[in-house]
Amino acid sequence: MYLEIDDTQIVNEQRIYDILEKTVDCDWMRIEEIIEKAKEAKGLTLEEAAYLLNLSDEELISKMFEAAKQVKLSIYGKRVVLFVPLYTSNECSNNCLYCGFRRDNKILHRKTLTIEEIINEAKEIERQGHKRILLVCGEDPKKTNIEHITSAVEGIYKNCDIRRINVNAAPMSIEDFKKLKSSGIGTYQIFQETYHRATYKKMHPQGAKASYNKRITAIYNAFEAKIDDVGIGALLGLYDYKFDVLATLMHIQHFDNWTGGVGPHTISVPRLRPAEGWALNGIPYPISDLDFMKIVAIFRLAVPYTGIILSTRESPNLRDKLLDLGVSQISAGSSTSPGG
């Protein structure tokens, strides 16, 4: 069973465009008021976040960064959570244009790990000193169904000293989410990739992932199955980052209202990178390091108590800066090859 939720009530594209248009002009005093309010760690409205997204003045951007650092330090201190993604399969029935796992990529060697192989991977991760794992796999209903995922989670917990296993997986029925909950997972994580419907349709031409609605409502079905710890995110670079950041905040706002105050536990901020065998000629909307820093700072100020996850793909120097600005979790030692 799946909940029937109108996704246009979750993300209103026209409202996002209207907000971005009316917040283009930078009023110095208004921006300073927003930044001062943000320092109180009580969050920002969509309009206030949009004003910050449209910032181009270096001095005001610097003030925003200082506010983000202050909020990050006051809530998280110097603590940083480390985790390792464990890829159990690269077999996939989707054909996402930006992904190396896509169905039509003929140069990729396909592999799905056995439970024994997954446990061995987890033991190697444990040997390196890690205690948190993010389980990830391609979306193939024959190979990476709920039984594959729950068996992997239960096998790792039984045979390894791993404290927490989070899972990044495709949308599933409420019944399957209940099985996932019973396996003892920490966070259920799913990325919308892009909230812009036309771009989403273009980037996901075939496979179950072509359903925008099932993707965006997955966390609602998870919550219905008593999974109240969920993570979301957009793949930055598929569409205009200002749109996707506001849409992410709109998604958070709707979910928070729908659950009665239980918002997402984390936001991930992966930047699109070329993948071997992908079907794009380049990154559609490249994001500079400065804009990326703005994104992290705005998320920290807009939803101050939500964790922000940064991937292994960024450089050490930039990761250090982003940790100051708001990132609270980072992946380490990641290999996207099953068995890697």
Short mmCIF file of C-alpha atoms in Angstrom, two decimals:
data_model
loop_
_atom_site.label_atom_id
_atom_site.label_comp_id
_atom_site.label_asym_id
_atom_site.label_seq_id
_atom_site.Cartn_x
_atom_site.Cartn_y
_atom_site.Cartn_z
CA MET A 1 0.00 0.00 0.00
CA TYR A 2 1.14 3.53 -0.83
CA LEU A 3 -0.24 6.79 0.51
CA GLU A 4 -1.96 8.98 -2.06
CA ILE A 5 -0.46 12.45 -1.70
CA ASP A 6 -0.71 15.23 -4.27
CA ASP A 7 2.91 16.24 -4.86
CA THR A 8 1.87 19.69 -6.10
CA GLN A 9 0.84 20.36 -2.51
CA ILE A 10 4.39 19.50 -1.43
CA VAL A 11 6.33 21.53 -4.00
CA ASN A 12 4.65 24.46 -5.72
CA GLU A 13 6.95 25.38 -8.60
CA GLN A 14 5.25 28.68 -9.45
CA ARG A 15 5.52 29.84 -5.85
CA ILE A 16 9.25 29.11 -5.89
CA TYR A 17 9.73 31.16 -9.04
CA ASP A 18 7.64 33.99 -7.60
CA ILE A 19 9.69 34.02 -4.39
CA LEU A 20 13.00 34.00 -6.27
CA GLU A 21 11.85 36.84 -8.52
CA LYS A 22 10.67 39.13 -5.73
CA THR A 23 13.85 38.61 -3.67
CA VAL A 24 16.34 39.46 -6.44
CA ASP A 25 16.89 43.03 -5.28
CA CYS A 26 19.27 43.12 -2.33
CA ASP A 27 18.22 45.58 0.37
CA TRP A 28 21.23 45.84 2.69
CA MET A 29 19.26 46.48 5.87
CA ARG A 30 16.79 43.69 5.10
CA ILE A 31 19.61 41.20 4.57
CA GLU A 32 21.27 42.21 7.82
CA GLU A 33 17.94 41.75 9.64
CA ILE A 34 17.62 38.23 8.19
CA ILE A 35 21.16 37.33 9.18
CA GLU A 36 20.63 38.62 12.73
CA LYS A 37 17.41 36.63 13.00
CA ALA A 38 19.19 33.52 11.71
CA LYS A 39 21.74 33.76 14.55
CA GLU A 40 18.91 32.96 16.99
CA ALA A 41 18.80 29.42 15.48
CA LYS A 42 15.04 29.50 15.03
CA GLY A 43 15.08 29.02 11.26
CA LEU A 44 14.08 31.12 8.27
CA THR A 45 11.04 31.47 6.04
CA LEU A 46 11.26 30.54 2.35
CA GLU A 47 11.37 34.22 1.43
CA GLU A 48 14.21 34.92 3.87
CA ALA A 49 16.19 31.96 2.52
CA ALA A 50 15.60 33.24 -1.03
CA TYR A 51 17.05 36.64 -0.14
CA LEU A 52 20.22 34.88 1.00
CA LEU A 53 20.29 32.67 -2.11
CA ASN A 54 20.24 35.79 -4.28
CA LEU A 55 23.13 37.42 -2.42
CA SER A 56 26.10 38.55 -4.51
CA ASP A 57 27.63 41.22 -2.27
CA GLU A 58 30.89 39.84 -0.83
CA GLU A 59 30.57 41.64 2.51
CA LEU A 60 27.03 40.37 3.10
CA ILE A 61 28.01 36.85 2.05
CA SER A 62 30.85 37.01 4.56
CA LYS A 63 28.40 38.07 7.29
CA MET A 64 26.09 35.19 6.34
CA PHE A 65 29.00 32.76 6.58
CA GLU A 66 29.91 34.06 10.04
CA ALA A 67 26.31 33.59 11.17
CA ALA A 68 26.28 30.03 9.83
CA LYS A 69 29.53 29.25 11.66
CA GLN A 70 28.07 30.64 14.88
CA VAL A 71 24.88 28.58 14.60
CA LYS A 72 26.81 25.42 13.66
CA LEU A 73 29.15 25.79 16.62
CA SER A 74 26.35 26.57 19.09
CA ILE A 75 24.34 23.46 18.11
CA TYR A 76 26.96 20.87 17.16
CA GLY A 77 30.18 22.18 18.70
CA LYS A 78 33.25 20.46 17.23
CA ARG A 79 31.52 17.09 16.84
CA VAL A 80 31.51 15.54 13.36
CA VAL A 81 29.81 12.25 12.49
CA LEU A 82 31.74 9.93 10.14
CA PHE A 83 30.17 7.09 8.17
CA VAL A 84 31.10 4.83 5.28
CA PRO A 85 28.80 4.04 2.34
CA LEU A 86 28.70 0.31 1.61
CA TYR A 87 27.48 -0.43 -1.92
CA THR A 88 25.88 -3.88 -2.08
CA SER A 89 24.89 -3.83 -5.78
CA ASN A 90 25.28 -1.77 -8.94
CA GLU A 91 22.51 -3.61 -10.80
CA CYS A 92 19.68 -1.26 -11.68
CA SER A 93 16.50 -1.24 -13.77
CA ASN A 94 16.39 2.56 -14.00
CA ASN A 95 18.02 4.54 -16.80
CA CYS A 96 18.91 7.81 -15.07
CA LEU A 97 20.99 9.85 -17.52
CA TYR A 98 23.46 11.14 -14.91
CA CYS A 99 24.26 7.78 -13.26
CA GLY A 100 26.90 5.19 -14.04
CA PHE A 101 24.62 2.45 -12.69
CA ARG A 102 22.00 3.20 -15.36
CA ARG A 103 20.47 0.23 -17.14
CA ASP A 104 21.89 1.07 -20.60
CA ASN A 105 25.48 1.45 -19.43
CA LYS A 106 27.10 -1.53 -21.17
CA ILE A 107 30.65 -0.92 -19.96
CA LEU A 108 29.87 -1.42 -16.26
CA HIS A 109 30.62 -4.79 -14.72
CA ARG A 110 27.47 -5.69 -12.78
CA LYS A 111 27.63 -7.29 -9.37
CA THR A 112 25.35 -7.90 -6.39
CA LEU A 113 27.12 -8.98 -3.22
CA THR A 114 26.02 -12.05 -1.32
CA ILE A 115 25.21 -11.63 2.37
CA GLU A 116 28.56 -13.20 3.23
CA GLU A 117 30.35 -10.70 0.98
CA ILE A 118 28.40 -7.81 2.52
CA ILE A 119 29.41 -8.94 6.01
CA ASN A 120 33.05 -9.16 4.89
CA GLU A 121 32.84 -5.59 3.56
CA ALA A 122 31.37 -4.44 6.88
CA LYS A 123 34.16 -6.19 8.78
CA GLU A 124 36.75 -4.35 6.67
CA ILE A 125 34.98 -1.05 7.40
CA GLU A 126 34.98 -1.93 11.09
CA ARG A 127 38.69 -2.82 10.92
CA GLN A 128 39.35 0.71 9.67
CA GLY A 129 37.75 2.06 12.83
CA HIS A 130 34.29 3.02 11.60
CA LYS A 131 31.06 2.31 13.47
CA ARG A 132 28.44 3.76 11.09
CA ILE A 133 27.48 2.44 7.67
CA LEU A 134 25.21 3.75 4.94
CA LEU A 135 23.89 0.81 2.93
CA VAL A 136 23.41 1.72 -0.75
CA CYS A 137 22.38 -0.29 -3.80
CA GLY A 138 21.04 0.07 -7.32
CA GLU A 139 17.29 -0.20 -7.79
CA ASP A 140 16.62 -3.65 -9.23
CA PRO A 141 13.46 -5.28 -7.81
CA LYS A 142 14.79 -8.77 -8.63
CA LYS A 143 18.21 -8.30 -7.06
CA THR A 144 17.92 -5.51 -4.47
CA ASN A 145 14.43 -6.00 -3.06
CA ILE A 146 13.48 -5.55 0.59
CA GLU A 147 14.73 -9.04 1.49
CA HIS A 148 18.19 -8.21 0.13
CA ILE A 149 18.31 -5.02 2.19
CA THR A 150 16.96 -6.39 5.47
CA SER A 151 19.14 -9.51 5.26
CA ALA A 152 22.17 -7.28 4.78
CA VAL A 153 21.25 -5.08 7.76
CA GLU A 154 20.54 -8.03 10.04
CA GLY A 155 23.68 -9.88 8.90
CA ILE A 156 25.93 -6.91 9.64
CA TYR A 157 24.43 -6.28 13.06
CA LYS A 158 24.77 -9.96 13.97
CA ASN A 159 28.35 -10.41 12.82
CA CYS A 160 29.98 -7.00 13.26
CA ASP A 161 30.40 -4.34 15.90
CA ILE A 162 28.63 -1.68 13.81
CA ARG A 163 26.50 0.68 15.90
CA ARG A 164 24.26 2.18 13.25
CA ILE A 165 23.22 1.22 9.72
CA ASN A 166 21.43 3.83 7.65
CA VAL A 167 19.85 2.83 4.36
CA ASN A 168 19.59 4.70 1.05
CA ALA A 169 16.96 2.84 -0.97
CA ALA A 170 14.18 3.20 -3.52
CA PRO A 171 10.60 4.10 -2.53
CA MET A 172 8.70 1.11 -1.19
CA SER A 173 5.30 0.15 0.11
CA ILE A 174 4.31 0.78 3.70
CA GLU A 175 4.46 -2.98 4.30
CA ASP A 176 8.07 -3.12 3.09
CA PHE A 177 8.96 -0.04 5.11
CA LYS A 178 7.70 -1.89 8.19
CA LYS A 179 10.11 -4.75 7.39
CA LEU A 180 12.90 -2.20 7.01
CA LYS A 181 12.01 -0.71 10.40
CA SER A 182 12.03 -4.16 12.00
CA SER A 183 15.56 -4.83 10.75
CA GLY A 184 16.84 -2.08 13.07
CA ILE A 185 17.94 0.64 10.65
CA GLY A 186 18.87 4.12 11.77
CA THR A 187 17.95 6.63 9.07
CA TYR A 188 16.05 5.95 5.85
CA GLN A 189 17.55 8.18 3.18
CA ILE A 190 16.24 9.05 -0.29
CA PHE A 191 17.15 11.84 -2.69
CA GLN A 192 14.67 13.56 -4.96
CA GLU A 193 17.66 14.32 -7.26
CA THR A 194 15.84 17.42 -8.60
CA TYR A 195 12.51 18.89 -7.57
CA HIS A 196 11.98 20.52 -10.97
CA ARG A 197 9.40 18.29 -12.63
CA ALA A 198 10.38 18.80 -16.28
CA THR A 199 14.05 18.18 -15.50
CA TYR A 200 13.17 15.18 -13.35
CA LYS A 201 11.21 13.67 -16.24
CA LYS A 202 14.07 14.27 -18.67
CA MET A 203 16.69 12.77 -16.35
CA HIS A 204 14.64 9.65 -15.53
CA PRO A 205 13.31 8.35 -18.86
CA GLN A 206 12.77 4.69 -17.90
CA GLY A 207 12.31 2.60 -14.78
CA ALA A 208 10.36 2.87 -11.55
CA LYS A 209 12.34 5.98 -10.66
CA ALA A 210 10.51 7.85 -13.45
CA SER A 211 7.70 8.44 -10.94
CA TYR A 212 8.28 11.87 -9.39
CA ASN A 213 5.34 11.32 -7.04
CA LYS A 214 6.58 8.03 -5.58
CA ARG A 215 9.98 9.55 -5.04
CA ILE A 216 8.86 12.68 -3.22
CA THR A 217 6.27 10.86 -1.08
CA ALA A 218 8.57 8.01 -0.02
CA ILE A 219 9.41 9.61 3.34
CA TYR A 220 5.68 9.95 4.09
CA ASN A 221 5.19 6.22 3.52
CA ALA A 222 8.24 5.53 5.67
CA PHE A 223 6.81 7.67 8.46
CA GLU A 224 3.49 5.82 8.18
CA ALA A 225 5.50 2.63 8.84
CA LYS A 226 6.90 4.25 12.04
CA ILE A 227 10.26 5.22 10.53
CA ASP A 228 10.56 8.72 11.96
CA ASP A 229 14.22 9.23 11.08
CA VAL A 230 14.52 10.17 7.40
CA GLY A 231 17.02 11.99 5.21
CA ILE A 232 16.47 13.86 1.95
CA GLY A 233 18.48 15.83 -0.59
CA ALA A 234 18.89 17.03 -4.16
CA LEU A 235 21.68 16.20 -6.61
CA LEU A 236 23.05 19.70 -7.08
CA GLY A 237 23.83 20.51 -10.70
CA LEU A 238 20.89 18.88 -12.45
CA TYR A 239 18.90 22.13 -12.30
CA ASP A 240 19.19 25.67 -10.94
CA TYR A 241 20.44 25.29 -7.38
CA LYS A 242 18.33 28.19 -6.11
CA PHE A 243 15.17 26.39 -7.20
CA ASP A 244 16.23 23.04 -5.71
CA VAL A 245 17.33 24.58 -2.40
CA LEU A 246 13.97 26.34 -1.96
CA ALA A 247 12.12 23.21 -3.08
CA THR A 248 14.03 21.16 -0.51
CA LEU A 249 13.03 23.63 2.20
CA MET A 250 9.44 23.52 0.93
CA HIS A 251 9.52 19.70 1.14
CA ILE A 252 10.85 19.92 4.70
CA GLN A 253 8.17 22.43 5.65
CA HIS A 254 5.36 20.28 4.26
CA PHE A 255 6.68 17.09 5.86
CA ASP A 256 7.11 18.83 9.20
CA ASN A 257 3.50 20.03 9.09
CA TRP A 258 2.23 16.65 7.88
CA THR A 259 3.95 14.73 10.69
CA GLY A 260 3.08 17.23 13.38
CA GLY A 261 6.61 18.47 13.96
CA VAL A 262 8.91 15.64 12.86
CA GLY A 263 11.08 17.04 10.09
CA PRO A 264 13.82 15.21 8.17
CA HIS A 265 16.83 14.22 10.27
CA THR A 266 19.35 15.10 7.54
CA ILE A 267 19.82 16.94 4.26
CA SER A 268 22.48 15.67 1.87
CA VAL A 269 24.24 18.06 -0.52
CA PRO A 270 25.93 15.96 -3.23
CA ARG A 271 27.33 17.87 -6.22
CA LEU A 272 26.91 16.17 -9.60
CA ARG A 273 30.12 14.72 -11.01
CA PRO A 274 30.70 12.93 -14.35
CA ALA A 275 30.24 9.16 -14.07
CA GLU A 276 31.72 6.52 -16.36
CA GLY A 277 29.02 5.49 -18.79
CA TRP A 278 26.60 8.32 -18.02
CA ALA A 279 24.41 9.76 -20.80
CA LEU A 280 25.09 13.49 -20.36
CA ASN A 281 27.54 15.67 -22.26
CA GLY A 282 28.34 17.68 -19.17
CA ILE A 283 26.92 18.97 -15.90
CA PRO A 284 23.74 20.90 -16.83
CA TYR A 285 24.04 23.53 -14.07
CA PRO A 286 27.63 23.67 -12.72
CA ILE A 287 27.93 24.97 -9.17
CA SER A 288 30.97 26.98 -8.08
CA ASP A 289 32.65 26.39 -4.73
CA LEU A 290 31.35 29.76 -3.52
CA ASP A 291 27.77 28.93 -4.44
CA PHE A 292 28.19 25.53 -2.81
CA MET A 293 29.35 27.23 0.39
CA LYS A 294 26.30 29.51 0.21
CA ILE A 295 24.02 26.49 -0.11
CA VAL A 296 25.43 24.82 3.00
CA ALA A 297 25.32 28.06 5.01
CA ILE A 298 21.70 28.73 4.01
CA PHE A 299 20.59 25.23 4.94
CA ARG A 300 22.30 25.62 8.33
CA LEU A 301 20.52 28.93 8.95
CA ALA A 302 17.13 27.92 7.53
CA VAL A 303 16.85 24.56 9.37
CA PRO A 304 19.46 24.89 12.14
CA TYR A 305 18.82 21.58 13.89
CA THR A 306 18.82 19.42 10.75
CA GLY A 307 22.02 17.48 10.00
CA ILE A 308 23.84 18.30 6.79
CA ILE A 309 25.72 15.50 5.03
CA LEU A 310 28.72 16.05 2.73
CA SER A 311 30.02 13.33 0.43
CA THR A 312 33.54 12.01 -0.13
CA ARG A 313 33.65 13.58 -3.60
CA GLU A 314 34.67 17.06 -2.34
CA SER A 315 38.29 18.14 -1.78
CA PRO A 316 39.76 18.15 1.76
CA ASN A 317 40.23 21.93 1.69
CA LEU A 318 36.63 22.60 0.73
CA ARG A 319 35.35 20.00 3.19
CA ASP A 320 37.11 21.87 6.03
CA LYS A 321 35.38 25.12 5.02
CA LEU A 322 31.98 23.44 4.72
CA LEU A 323 32.35 21.80 8.14
CA ASP A 324 32.69 25.31 9.58
CA LEU A 325 29.67 26.57 7.66
CA GLY A 326 27.23 23.86 8.67
CA VAL A 327 28.10 20.32 7.61
CA SER A 328 27.70 17.90 10.52
CA GLN A 329 28.25 14.52 8.85
CA ILE A 330 30.76 13.37 6.23
CA SER A 331 31.33 10.09 4.43
CA ALA A 332 34.81 8.59 4.37
CA GLY A 333 36.68 5.96 2.40
CA SER A 334 33.85 5.52 -0.07
CA SER A 335 33.96 3.14 -3.02
CA THR A 336 30.91 2.92 -5.30
CA SER A 337 32.00 -0.51 -6.58
CA PRO A 338 30.33 -3.44 -4.77
CA GLY A 339 33.17 -5.24 -3.03
CA GLY A 340 35.43 -2.19 -3.32
#
